[in-house]
XYZ file of C-alpha atoms in Angstrom:
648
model
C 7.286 -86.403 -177.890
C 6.321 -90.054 -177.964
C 9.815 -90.613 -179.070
C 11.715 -89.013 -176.444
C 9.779 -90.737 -173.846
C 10.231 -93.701 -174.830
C 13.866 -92.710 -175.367
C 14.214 -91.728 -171.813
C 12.446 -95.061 -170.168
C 15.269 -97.415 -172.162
C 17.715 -94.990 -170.916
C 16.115 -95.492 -167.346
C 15.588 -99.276 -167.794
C 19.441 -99.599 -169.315
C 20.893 -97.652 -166.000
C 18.500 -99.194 -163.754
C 19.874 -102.943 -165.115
C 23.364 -101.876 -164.856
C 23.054 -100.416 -161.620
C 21.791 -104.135 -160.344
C 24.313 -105.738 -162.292
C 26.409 -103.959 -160.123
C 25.210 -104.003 -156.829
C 24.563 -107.239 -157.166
C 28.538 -107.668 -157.022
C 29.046 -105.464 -153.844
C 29.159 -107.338 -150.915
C 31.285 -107.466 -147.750
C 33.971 -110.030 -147.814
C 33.365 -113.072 -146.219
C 35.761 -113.865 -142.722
C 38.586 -115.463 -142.846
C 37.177 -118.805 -140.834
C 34.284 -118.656 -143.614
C 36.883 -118.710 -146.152
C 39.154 -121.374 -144.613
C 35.557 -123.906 -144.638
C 34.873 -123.269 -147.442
C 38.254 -124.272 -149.278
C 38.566 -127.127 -146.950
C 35.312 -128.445 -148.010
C 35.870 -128.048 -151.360
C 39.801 -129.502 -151.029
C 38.074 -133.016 -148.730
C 35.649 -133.151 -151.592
C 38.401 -134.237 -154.637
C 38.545 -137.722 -155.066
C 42.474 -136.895 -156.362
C 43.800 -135.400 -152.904
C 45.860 -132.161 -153.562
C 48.141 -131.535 -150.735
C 49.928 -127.841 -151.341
C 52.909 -126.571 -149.619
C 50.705 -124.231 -147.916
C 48.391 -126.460 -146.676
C 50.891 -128.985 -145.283
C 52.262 -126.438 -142.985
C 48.616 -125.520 -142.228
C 48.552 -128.113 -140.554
C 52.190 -128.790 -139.089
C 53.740 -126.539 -136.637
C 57.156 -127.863 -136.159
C 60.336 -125.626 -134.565
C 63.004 -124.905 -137.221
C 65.967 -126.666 -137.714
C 69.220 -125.473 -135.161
C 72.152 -126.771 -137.552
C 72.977 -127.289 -140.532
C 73.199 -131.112 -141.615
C 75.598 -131.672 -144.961
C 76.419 -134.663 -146.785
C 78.730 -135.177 -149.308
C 79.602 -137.861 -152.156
C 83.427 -138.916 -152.745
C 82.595 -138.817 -156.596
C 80.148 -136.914 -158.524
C 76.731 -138.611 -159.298
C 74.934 -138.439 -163.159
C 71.569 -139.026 -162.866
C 70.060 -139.768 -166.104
C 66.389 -139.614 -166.760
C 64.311 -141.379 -163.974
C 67.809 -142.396 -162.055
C 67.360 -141.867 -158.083
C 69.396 -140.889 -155.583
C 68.973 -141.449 -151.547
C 70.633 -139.469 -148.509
C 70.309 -140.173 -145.306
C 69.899 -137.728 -142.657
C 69.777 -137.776 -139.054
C 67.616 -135.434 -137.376
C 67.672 -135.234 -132.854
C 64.262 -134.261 -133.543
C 61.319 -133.485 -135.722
C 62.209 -129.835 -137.681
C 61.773 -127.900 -140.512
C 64.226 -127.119 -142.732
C 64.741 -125.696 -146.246
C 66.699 -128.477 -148.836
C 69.430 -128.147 -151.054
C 72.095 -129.261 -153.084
C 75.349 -129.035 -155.289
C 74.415 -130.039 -158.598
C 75.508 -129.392 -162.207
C 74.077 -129.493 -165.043
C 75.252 -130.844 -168.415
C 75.939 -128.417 -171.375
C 73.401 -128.075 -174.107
C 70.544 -128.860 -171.739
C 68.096 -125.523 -172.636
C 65.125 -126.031 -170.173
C 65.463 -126.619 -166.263
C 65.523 -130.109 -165.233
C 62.894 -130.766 -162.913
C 64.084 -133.109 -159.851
C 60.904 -134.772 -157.349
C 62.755 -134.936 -153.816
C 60.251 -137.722 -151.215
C 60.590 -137.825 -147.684
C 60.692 -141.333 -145.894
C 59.243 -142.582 -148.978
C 56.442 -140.166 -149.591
C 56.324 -137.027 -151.918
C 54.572 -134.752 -148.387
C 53.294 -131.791 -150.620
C 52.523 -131.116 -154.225
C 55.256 -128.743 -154.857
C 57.953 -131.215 -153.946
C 57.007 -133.452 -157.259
C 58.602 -130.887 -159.498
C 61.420 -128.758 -158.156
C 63.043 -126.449 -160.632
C 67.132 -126.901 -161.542
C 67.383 -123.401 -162.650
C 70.050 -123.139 -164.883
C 72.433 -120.072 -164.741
C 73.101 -118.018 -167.590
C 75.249 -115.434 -169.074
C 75.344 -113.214 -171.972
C 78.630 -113.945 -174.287
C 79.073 -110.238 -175.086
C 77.969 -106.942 -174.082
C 79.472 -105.684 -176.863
C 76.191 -105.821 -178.818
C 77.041 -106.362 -182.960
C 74.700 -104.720 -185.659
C 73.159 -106.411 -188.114
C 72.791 -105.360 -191.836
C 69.871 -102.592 -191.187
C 72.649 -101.189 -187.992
C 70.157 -102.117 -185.359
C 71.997 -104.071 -182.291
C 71.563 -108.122 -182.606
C 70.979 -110.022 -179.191
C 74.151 -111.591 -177.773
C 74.635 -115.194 -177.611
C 73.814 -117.344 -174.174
C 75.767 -119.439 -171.788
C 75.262 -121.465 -168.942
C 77.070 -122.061 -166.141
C 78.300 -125.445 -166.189
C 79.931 -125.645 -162.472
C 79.006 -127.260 -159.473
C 76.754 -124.691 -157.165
C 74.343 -125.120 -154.069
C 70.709 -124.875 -155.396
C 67.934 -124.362 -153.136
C 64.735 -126.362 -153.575
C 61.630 -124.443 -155.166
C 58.832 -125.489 -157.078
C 58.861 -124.673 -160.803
C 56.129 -122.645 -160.406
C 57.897 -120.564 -157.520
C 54.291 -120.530 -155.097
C 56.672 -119.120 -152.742
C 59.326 -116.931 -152.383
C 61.804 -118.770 -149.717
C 62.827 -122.377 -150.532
C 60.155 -124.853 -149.316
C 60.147 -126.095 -146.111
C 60.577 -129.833 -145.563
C 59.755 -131.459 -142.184
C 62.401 -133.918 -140.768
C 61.155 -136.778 -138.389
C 63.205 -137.099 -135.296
C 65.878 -139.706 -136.168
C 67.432 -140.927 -139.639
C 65.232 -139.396 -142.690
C 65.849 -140.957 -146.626
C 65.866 -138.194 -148.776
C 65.072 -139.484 -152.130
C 65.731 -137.332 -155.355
C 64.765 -138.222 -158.665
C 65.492 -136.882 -162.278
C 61.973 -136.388 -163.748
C 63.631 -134.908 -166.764
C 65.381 -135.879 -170.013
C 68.577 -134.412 -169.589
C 71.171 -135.808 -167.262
C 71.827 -133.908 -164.053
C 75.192 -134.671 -161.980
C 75.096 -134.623 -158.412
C 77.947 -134.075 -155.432
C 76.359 -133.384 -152.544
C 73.001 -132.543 -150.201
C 72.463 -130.340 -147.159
C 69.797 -129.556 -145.039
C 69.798 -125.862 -143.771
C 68.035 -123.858 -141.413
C 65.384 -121.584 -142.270
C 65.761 -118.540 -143.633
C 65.731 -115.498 -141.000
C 64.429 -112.495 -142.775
C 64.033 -109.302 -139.907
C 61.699 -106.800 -140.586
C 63.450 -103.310 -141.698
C 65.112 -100.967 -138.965
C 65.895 -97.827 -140.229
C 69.459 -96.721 -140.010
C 70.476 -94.206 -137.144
C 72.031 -92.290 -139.223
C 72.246 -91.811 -142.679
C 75.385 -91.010 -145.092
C 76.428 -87.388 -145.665
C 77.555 -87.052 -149.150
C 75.833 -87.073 -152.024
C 76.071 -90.270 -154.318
C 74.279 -91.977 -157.154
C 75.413 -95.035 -159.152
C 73.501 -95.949 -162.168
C 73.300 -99.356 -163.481
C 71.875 -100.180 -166.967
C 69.030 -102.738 -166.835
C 71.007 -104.486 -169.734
C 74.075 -104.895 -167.666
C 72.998 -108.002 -166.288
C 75.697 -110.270 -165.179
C 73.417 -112.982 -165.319
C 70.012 -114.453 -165.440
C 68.190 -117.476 -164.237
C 66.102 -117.944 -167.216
C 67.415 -117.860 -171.037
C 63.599 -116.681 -171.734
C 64.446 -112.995 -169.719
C 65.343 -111.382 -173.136
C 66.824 -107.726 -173.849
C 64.656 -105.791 -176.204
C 64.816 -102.408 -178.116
C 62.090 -99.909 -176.811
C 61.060 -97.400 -179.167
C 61.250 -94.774 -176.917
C 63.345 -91.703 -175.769
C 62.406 -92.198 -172.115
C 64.727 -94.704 -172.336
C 68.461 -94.706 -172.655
C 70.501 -95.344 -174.837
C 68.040 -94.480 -177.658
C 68.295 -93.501 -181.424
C 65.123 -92.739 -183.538
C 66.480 -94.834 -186.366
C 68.499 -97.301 -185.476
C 67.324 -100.100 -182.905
C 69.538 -100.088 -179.536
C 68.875 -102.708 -176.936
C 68.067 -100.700 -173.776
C 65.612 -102.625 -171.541
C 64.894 -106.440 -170.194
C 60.874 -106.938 -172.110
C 58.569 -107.481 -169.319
C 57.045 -109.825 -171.777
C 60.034 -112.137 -171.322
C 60.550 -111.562 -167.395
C 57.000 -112.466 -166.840
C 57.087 -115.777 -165.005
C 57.523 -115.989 -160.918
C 61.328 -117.060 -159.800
C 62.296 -115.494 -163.126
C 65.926 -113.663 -161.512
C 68.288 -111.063 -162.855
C 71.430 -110.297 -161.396
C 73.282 -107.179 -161.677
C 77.135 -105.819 -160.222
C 76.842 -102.828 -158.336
C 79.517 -100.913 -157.250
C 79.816 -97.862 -154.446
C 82.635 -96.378 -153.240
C 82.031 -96.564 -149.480
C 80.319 -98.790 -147.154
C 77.125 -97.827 -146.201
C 73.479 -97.396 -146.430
C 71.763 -96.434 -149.695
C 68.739 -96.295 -151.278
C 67.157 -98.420 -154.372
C 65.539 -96.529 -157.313
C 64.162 -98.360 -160.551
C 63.225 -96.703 -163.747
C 60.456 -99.634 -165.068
C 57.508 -100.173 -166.759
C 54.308 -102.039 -165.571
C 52.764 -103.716 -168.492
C 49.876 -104.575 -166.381
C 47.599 -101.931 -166.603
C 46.160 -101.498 -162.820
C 47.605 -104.515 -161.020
C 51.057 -104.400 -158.974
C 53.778 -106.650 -160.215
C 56.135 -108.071 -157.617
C 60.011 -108.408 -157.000
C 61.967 -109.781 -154.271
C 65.175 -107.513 -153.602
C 68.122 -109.298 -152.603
C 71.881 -107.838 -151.797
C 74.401 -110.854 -151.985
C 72.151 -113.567 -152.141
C 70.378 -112.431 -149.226
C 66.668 -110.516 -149.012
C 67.860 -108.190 -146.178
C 64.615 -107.228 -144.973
C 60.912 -108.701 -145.219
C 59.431 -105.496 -146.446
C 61.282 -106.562 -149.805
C 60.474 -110.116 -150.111
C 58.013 -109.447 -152.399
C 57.720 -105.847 -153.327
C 54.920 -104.434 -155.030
C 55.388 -102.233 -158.168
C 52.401 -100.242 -158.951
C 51.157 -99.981 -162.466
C 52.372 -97.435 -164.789
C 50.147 -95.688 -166.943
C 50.183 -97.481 -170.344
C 53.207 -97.048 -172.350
C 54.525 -94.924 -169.806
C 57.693 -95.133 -167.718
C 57.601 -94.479 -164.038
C 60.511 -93.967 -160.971
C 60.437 -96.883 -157.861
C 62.556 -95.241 -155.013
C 61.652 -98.739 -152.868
C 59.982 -97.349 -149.935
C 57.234 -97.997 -147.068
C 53.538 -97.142 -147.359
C 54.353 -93.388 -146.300
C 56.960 -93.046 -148.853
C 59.711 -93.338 -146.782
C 63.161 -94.596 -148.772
C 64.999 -97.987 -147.687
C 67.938 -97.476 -146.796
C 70.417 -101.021 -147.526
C 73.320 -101.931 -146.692
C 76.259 -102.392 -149.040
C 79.533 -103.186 -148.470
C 82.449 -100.875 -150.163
C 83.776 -102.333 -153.658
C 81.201 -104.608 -155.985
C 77.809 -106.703 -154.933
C 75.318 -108.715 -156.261
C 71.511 -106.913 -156.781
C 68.990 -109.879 -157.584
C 65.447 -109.205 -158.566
C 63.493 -112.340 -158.910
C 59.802 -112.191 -160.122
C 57.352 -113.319 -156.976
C 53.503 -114.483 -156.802
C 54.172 -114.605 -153.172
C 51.572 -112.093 -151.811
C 48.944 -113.863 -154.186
C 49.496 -117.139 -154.115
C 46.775 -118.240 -151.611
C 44.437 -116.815 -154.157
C 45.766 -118.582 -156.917
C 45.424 -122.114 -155.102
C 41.884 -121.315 -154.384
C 41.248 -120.533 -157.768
C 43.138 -123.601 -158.970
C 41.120 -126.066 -155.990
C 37.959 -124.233 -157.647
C 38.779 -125.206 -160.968
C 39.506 -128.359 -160.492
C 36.542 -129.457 -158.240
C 34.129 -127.672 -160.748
C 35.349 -129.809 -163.207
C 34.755 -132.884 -160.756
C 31.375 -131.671 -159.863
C 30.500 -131.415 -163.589
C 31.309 -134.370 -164.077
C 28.975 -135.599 -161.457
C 26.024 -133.767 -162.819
C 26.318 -135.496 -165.832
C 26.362 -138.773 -164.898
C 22.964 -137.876 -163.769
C 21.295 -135.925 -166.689
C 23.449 -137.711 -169.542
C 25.142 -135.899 -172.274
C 21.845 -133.968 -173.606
C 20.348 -131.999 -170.607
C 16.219 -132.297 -170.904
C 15.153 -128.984 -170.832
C 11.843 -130.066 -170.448
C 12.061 -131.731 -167.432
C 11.653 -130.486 -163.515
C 15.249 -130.898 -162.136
C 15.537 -131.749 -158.383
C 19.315 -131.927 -158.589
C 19.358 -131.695 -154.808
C 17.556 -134.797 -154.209
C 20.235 -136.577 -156.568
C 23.583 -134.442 -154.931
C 22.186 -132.751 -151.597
C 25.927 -130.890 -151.361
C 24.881 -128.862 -154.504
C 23.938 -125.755 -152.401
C 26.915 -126.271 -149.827
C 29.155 -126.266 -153.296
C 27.561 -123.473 -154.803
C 28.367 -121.458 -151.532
C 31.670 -122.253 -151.255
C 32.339 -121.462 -155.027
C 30.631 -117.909 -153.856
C 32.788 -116.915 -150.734
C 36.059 -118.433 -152.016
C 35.348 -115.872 -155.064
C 34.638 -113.291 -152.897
C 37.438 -113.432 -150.544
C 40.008 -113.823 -153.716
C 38.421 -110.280 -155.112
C 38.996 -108.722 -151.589
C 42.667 -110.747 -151.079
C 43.665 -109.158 -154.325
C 41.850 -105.978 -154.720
C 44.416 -104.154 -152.400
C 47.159 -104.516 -155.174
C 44.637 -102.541 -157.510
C 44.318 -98.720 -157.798
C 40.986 -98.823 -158.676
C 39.918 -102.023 -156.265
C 37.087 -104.303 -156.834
C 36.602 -101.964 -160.486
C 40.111 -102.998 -161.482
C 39.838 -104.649 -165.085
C 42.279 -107.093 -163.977
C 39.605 -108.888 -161.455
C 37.052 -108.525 -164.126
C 36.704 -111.891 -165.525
C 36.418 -112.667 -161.550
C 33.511 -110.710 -161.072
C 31.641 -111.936 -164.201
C 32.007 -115.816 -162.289
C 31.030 -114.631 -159.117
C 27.852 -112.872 -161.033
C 26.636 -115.981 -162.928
C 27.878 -118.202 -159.542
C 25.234 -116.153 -157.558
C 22.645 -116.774 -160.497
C 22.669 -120.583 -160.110
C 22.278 -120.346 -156.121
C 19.197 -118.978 -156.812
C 18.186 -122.357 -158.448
C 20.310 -124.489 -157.385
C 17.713 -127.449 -158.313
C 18.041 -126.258 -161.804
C 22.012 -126.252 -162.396
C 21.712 -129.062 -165.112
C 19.860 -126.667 -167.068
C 22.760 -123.890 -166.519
C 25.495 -126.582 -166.521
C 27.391 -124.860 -169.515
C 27.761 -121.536 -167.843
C 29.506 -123.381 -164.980
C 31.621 -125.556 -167.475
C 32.702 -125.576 -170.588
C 30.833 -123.401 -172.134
C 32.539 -119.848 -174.166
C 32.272 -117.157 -170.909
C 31.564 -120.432 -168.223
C 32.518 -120.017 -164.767
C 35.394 -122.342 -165.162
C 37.293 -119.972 -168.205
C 36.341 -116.838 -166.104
C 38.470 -118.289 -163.085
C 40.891 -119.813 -165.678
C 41.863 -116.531 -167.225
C 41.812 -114.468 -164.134
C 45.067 -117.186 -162.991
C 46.674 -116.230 -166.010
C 45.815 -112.470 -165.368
C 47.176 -112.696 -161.718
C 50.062 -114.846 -162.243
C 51.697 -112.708 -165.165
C 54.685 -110.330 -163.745
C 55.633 -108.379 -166.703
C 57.728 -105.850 -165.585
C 60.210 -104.196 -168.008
C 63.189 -102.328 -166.821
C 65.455 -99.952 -168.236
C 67.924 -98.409 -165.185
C 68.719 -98.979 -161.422
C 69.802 -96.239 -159.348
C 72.317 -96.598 -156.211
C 71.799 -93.543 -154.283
C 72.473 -91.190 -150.766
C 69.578 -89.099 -151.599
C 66.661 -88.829 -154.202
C 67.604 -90.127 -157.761
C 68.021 -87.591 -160.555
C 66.450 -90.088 -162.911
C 63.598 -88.999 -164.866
C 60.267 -91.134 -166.134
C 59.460 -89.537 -168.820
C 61.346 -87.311 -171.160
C 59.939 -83.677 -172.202
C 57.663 -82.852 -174.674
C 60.209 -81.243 -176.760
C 62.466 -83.670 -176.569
C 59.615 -86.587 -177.444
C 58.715 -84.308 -180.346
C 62.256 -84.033 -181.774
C 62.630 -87.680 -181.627
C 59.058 -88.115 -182.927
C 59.870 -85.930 -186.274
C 63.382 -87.433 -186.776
C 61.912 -91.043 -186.924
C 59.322 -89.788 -189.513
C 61.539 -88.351 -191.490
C 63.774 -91.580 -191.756
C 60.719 -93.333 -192.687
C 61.013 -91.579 -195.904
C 64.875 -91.347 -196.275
C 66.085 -94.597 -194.666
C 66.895 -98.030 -197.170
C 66.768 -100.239 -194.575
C 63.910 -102.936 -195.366
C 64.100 -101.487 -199.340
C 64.452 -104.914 -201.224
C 67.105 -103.009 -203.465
C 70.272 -105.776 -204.514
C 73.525 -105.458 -203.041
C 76.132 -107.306 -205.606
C 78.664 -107.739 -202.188
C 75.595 -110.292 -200.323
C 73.633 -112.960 -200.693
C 70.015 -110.973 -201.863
C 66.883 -112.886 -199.978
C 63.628 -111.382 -200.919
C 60.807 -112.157 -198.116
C 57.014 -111.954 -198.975
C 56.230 -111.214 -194.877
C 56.294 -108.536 -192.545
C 58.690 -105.727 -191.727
C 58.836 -107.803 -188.161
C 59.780 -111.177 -189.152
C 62.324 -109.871 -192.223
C 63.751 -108.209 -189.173
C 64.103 -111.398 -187.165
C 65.418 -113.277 -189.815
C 68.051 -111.119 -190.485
C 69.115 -110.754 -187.103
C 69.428 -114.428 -187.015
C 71.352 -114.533 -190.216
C 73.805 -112.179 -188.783
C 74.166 -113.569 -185.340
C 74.886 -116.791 -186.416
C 75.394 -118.040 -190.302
C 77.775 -114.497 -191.365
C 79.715 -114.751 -188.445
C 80.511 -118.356 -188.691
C 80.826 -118.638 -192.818
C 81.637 -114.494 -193.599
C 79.077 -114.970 -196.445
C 77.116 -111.787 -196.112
C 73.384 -111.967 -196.506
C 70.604 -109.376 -197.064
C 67.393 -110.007 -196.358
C 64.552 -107.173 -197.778
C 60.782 -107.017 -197.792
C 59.348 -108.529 -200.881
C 55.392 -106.099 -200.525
C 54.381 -108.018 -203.986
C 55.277 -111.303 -205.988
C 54.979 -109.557 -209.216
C 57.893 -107.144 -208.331
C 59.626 -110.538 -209.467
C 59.291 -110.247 -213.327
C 60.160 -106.856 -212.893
C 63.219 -107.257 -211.039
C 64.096 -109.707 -213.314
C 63.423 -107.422 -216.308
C 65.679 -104.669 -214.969
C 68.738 -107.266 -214.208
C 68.064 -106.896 -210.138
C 66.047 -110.044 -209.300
C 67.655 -111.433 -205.780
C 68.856 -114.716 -205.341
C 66.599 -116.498 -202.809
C 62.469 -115.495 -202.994
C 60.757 -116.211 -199.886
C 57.352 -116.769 -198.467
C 55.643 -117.032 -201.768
C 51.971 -117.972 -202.049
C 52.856 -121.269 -204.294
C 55.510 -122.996 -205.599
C 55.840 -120.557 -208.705
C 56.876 -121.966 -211.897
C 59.412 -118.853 -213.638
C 62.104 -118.419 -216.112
C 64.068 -116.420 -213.954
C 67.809 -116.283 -213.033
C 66.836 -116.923 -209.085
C 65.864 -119.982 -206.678
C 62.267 -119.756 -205.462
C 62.284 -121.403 -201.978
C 59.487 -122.293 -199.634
C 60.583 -120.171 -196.295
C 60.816 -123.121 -194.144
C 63.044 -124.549 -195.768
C 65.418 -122.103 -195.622
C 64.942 -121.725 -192.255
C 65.772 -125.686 -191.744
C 69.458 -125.062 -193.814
C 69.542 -121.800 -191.096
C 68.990 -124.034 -188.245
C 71.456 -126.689 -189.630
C 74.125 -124.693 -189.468
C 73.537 -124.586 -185.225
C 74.166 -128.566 -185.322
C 76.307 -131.261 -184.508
C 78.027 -131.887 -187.918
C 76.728 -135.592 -188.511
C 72.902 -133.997 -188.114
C 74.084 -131.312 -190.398
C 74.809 -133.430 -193.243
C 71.511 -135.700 -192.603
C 69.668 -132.396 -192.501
C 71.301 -131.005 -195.723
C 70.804 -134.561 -197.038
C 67.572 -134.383 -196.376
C 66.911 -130.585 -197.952
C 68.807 -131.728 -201.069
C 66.078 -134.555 -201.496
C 63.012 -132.045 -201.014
C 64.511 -129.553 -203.669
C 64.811 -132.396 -206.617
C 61.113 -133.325 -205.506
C 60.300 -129.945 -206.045
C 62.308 -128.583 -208.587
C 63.655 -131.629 -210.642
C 65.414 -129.428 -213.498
C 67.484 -127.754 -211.045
């Protein structure tokens, strides 16, 4: 009896605690003037001023640009790493206006140059120090070619090496329109600089007005026959990022599919993850006219919309679609998009007759005010901390009365601010969660804003609580850090776009039946199929690998991609599960050629090279260079192997 009392009060005691925990957490969200204070006293308290693109136009209000002003260079310009170049343009008075201009870059240049662009001399936001050069690419084939195993091998990239018109955004894409620039009434020097190491060329720089985007009007009439175009998500034309990837998704929701044999069929949301990451695609209809967009995708968050932009032929034709929200999917699930408003009504676009251009570009657009304040919080905590210590040294006395107020008298006004800005980021973001304020997405959030509350209590005694604001394993500062990362991941993957007159026929998930016919077909294969066997082929080049299923699987992909095609040397690369299936190999006349991955350089009689696995990954990658770092490479190989193997 005892027992189950007692029993009952720590069940009492445990819901009683939780239930505070809890409530301590519900609140109403602080106004938007409170909000505004408190980031402005937080931003006028940095002693490094941090002037954002949305805070500059905060505080300007400027009418927009009427014309278009253009300027063009007889010759095209290189600019080599930290090489400037100045325009001069003349303004009948002080506008805003969006930048660009027509630049190129130079082959074998992988990552985006980054370009800072000033303004009479002065960088006038933070965004403007490191404007993206996104680089265009291409796939070389969609004729996708199988590797040993039959699976389908990613195609080969490349970049578009011409001249084009590139609008200015920041490489972080805070916004989803080019940034605004304001022009001073009379002649304005426009300076751009190459921040980067690769060499940029230059022709020419314009000044444009901004964009226009209406809100939608519904068509007055919509088509009469029935239509529907389906585009593969793989079908890309092109890409503004060579990290969007296509991957194979083991899954017969998803088309094409085969239960054995790998087929690429969707773009990994863990690739197309990263806002202003774009994807263009060809779409053709046979008629001009309105139709609706439907999108057979996967959320990989699991209760937190992702976001899109939709734009037909470079242009976002309506605002409801600058950055569209796509709700979470359950996990591992596929689900249908028709893009429509809050009542489920379709969008109906525009298209002309013959081919255009669908662009979906990853946006942190609707978020991005919360991800600043998070970002000012982070980096004023780690001011303030800093502070604090300069008063109670590097040890904290924990037996000593703390009157940190009498030393910093803003620590409550801080403390406050670090409360509503946390707030009003939980209540800014909660509408993109099914479940709200419970979402796990704004957990870490609410864990900061718990232990935040905590130290108002005392604010005298912070010093003694100074690791749960900073530094510290679960601080305040790595609660707020991961919650950025949370927010500012767009994984979205994407297997088919629809171009339809009336409701798609596509499907999200397949039928049971169909799942289970698939499911029993791939388990019998794992019994029947040879693919990762480490069995010898006398036609190949045998490579046994002491890893995972996974990276044997990369490696051969690579191998195939790249060093068969080029040399027509065929290579097979197996799983080696155990280092003593060596001596028997050897024993029965089948040991390979090339061992890989092997705990230690191993010392055998046997009839094959033992190799360490990066170095055979180094001769790999040599075969990708220049010929004169080739031979210094191979050179250089050569001079490892007699160091290791000096009877060879």
């Amino acid at each position: 009896m005892k027992r189950r009392v007692k029993g009952f009060l720590v069940i009492l005691i445990g819901v009683l605690i939780m239930s505070g925990c809890v409530a301590t957490n519900i609140n109403t969200p602080p106004s938007s003037q409170q909000s505004i204070l408190a980031y402005q006293r937080l931003a006028t308290m940095l002693r490094q001023g941090r002037v954002t693109h949305m805070d500059f136009w905060n505080d300007n209000v400027v009418q927009d640009l009427d014309n278009d002003i253009e300027v063009m260079l007889s010759d095209v310009q290189t600019l080599e790493a930290m090489e400037s170049i100045t325009f001069e343009l003349s303004s009948s008075s002080v506008a805003k206006a969006h930048f660009e201009a027509l630049l190129r870059v130079r082959e074998r240049t992988l990552i985006n140059p980054i370009l800072r662009v000033e303004v009479n001399g002065e960088v006038p936001f933070r965004e403007s120090a490191t404007v993206d050069v996104a680089i265009l690419w291409r796939d070389v084939t969609k004729n996708f070619t199988l590797d040993s195993y039959g699976d389908e091998s990613l195609p080969n990239q490349e970049s578009d090496n011409t001249l084009r018109w590139i609008p200015f955004f920041n490489n972080t894409y805070a916004t989803s329109r080019p940034l605004f620039y304001q022009l001073n009434e009379g002649v304005n020097v426009i300076t751009i600089t190459n921040v980067s190491s690769d060499p940029i060329d230059i022709s020419g720089f314009k000044a444009s007005t901004p964009w226009d985007i209406p809100s939608y009007q519904a068509p007055s009439s919509n088509p009469s026959a029935s239509i529907e175009e389906r585009i593969n998500a793989i079908a890309y034309v092109s890409k503004n990022s060579s990290f969007v990837r296509l991957s194979s998704h083991p899954s017969i929701s998803v088309s094409p599919f085969d239960p054995v044999d790998k087929k690429l069929n969707v773009i990994d949301g863990l690739s197309w993850n990263k806002s202003g990451q774009a994807v263009d695609y060809e779409i053709s209809v046979p008629q001009s006219g309105y139709y609706q967009l439907s999108f057979h995708y996967n959320n990989q968050k699991p209760d937190f919309s992702v976001f899109r932009s939709i734009a037909i032929n470079g242009t976002i034709p309506f605002k409801e679609v600058e950055s569209y929200a796509f709700k979470p999917t359950t996990m591992g699930r596929w689900g249908i998009e028709t893009i429509s408003d809050e009542q489920g009504n379709p969008y109906w676009f525009y298209l002309e007759s013959g081919k255009n251009i669908l662009t979906l570009r990853a946006e942190n657009a609707p978020i991005q005010y919360s991800l600043d304040t998070l970002q000012l919080m982070i980096d004023h905590i780690n001011q303030f901390a800093l502070d604090i210590r300069k008063i109670t040294g590097k040890e904290v006395d924990r037996n000593r009365t703390w009157k940190l107020t009498s030393f910093l008298p803003e620590t409550e006004s801080v403390l406050e601010s670090y409360e509503i800005l946390l707030e009003a980021v939980l209540h800014d973001t909660a509408q993109y969660a099914p479940n709200g304020l419970s979402s796990s997405t704004l957990s870490y959030l609410q864990k900061a804003l718990f232990k935040v509350r905590k130290m108002r209590e005392k604010p005298d005694e912070l010093p003694l609580y100074l690791d749960d604001l900073y530094s510290q394993t679960g601080s305040v500062t790595e609660m707020i850090g991961l919650s950025l990362t949370e927010l500012a991941n767009q994984s979205l993957s994407l297997n088919e776009i629809a171009v339809s007159t009336t409701k798609t026929t596509m499907v999200a998930e397949a039928s049971v039946i169909d799942k289970t016919i698939s499911g029993l077909q791939a388990f019998i294969a794992s019994f029947t199929s040879q693919k990762y066997v480490a069995q010898k082929d006398p036609e190949a080049l045998n490579i046994w690998v002491n890893r995972s299923i996974t990276y044997v699987d990369t490696m051969q992909k690579l191998v195939d991609a790249d060093f068969t095609q080029k040399t027509g040397i065929k290579v097979k690369i197996s799983v080696m599960p155990d280092v003593n299936r060596l001596i028997l190999a050897n024993a029965a006349n089948q040991s390979p050629d090339v061992a890989l991955g092997l705990p230690s350089i191993c010392h055998l009689t046997l009839q094959f090279v033992v190799l360490p696995t990066h170095l055979v990954i180094l001769m790999i990658i040599g075969k990708l260079l220049q010929p004169w770092h080739r031979e210094l490479l191979f050179l250089t190989c050569m001079k490892v192997m007699l160091m290791l193997y000096p009877k060879l």
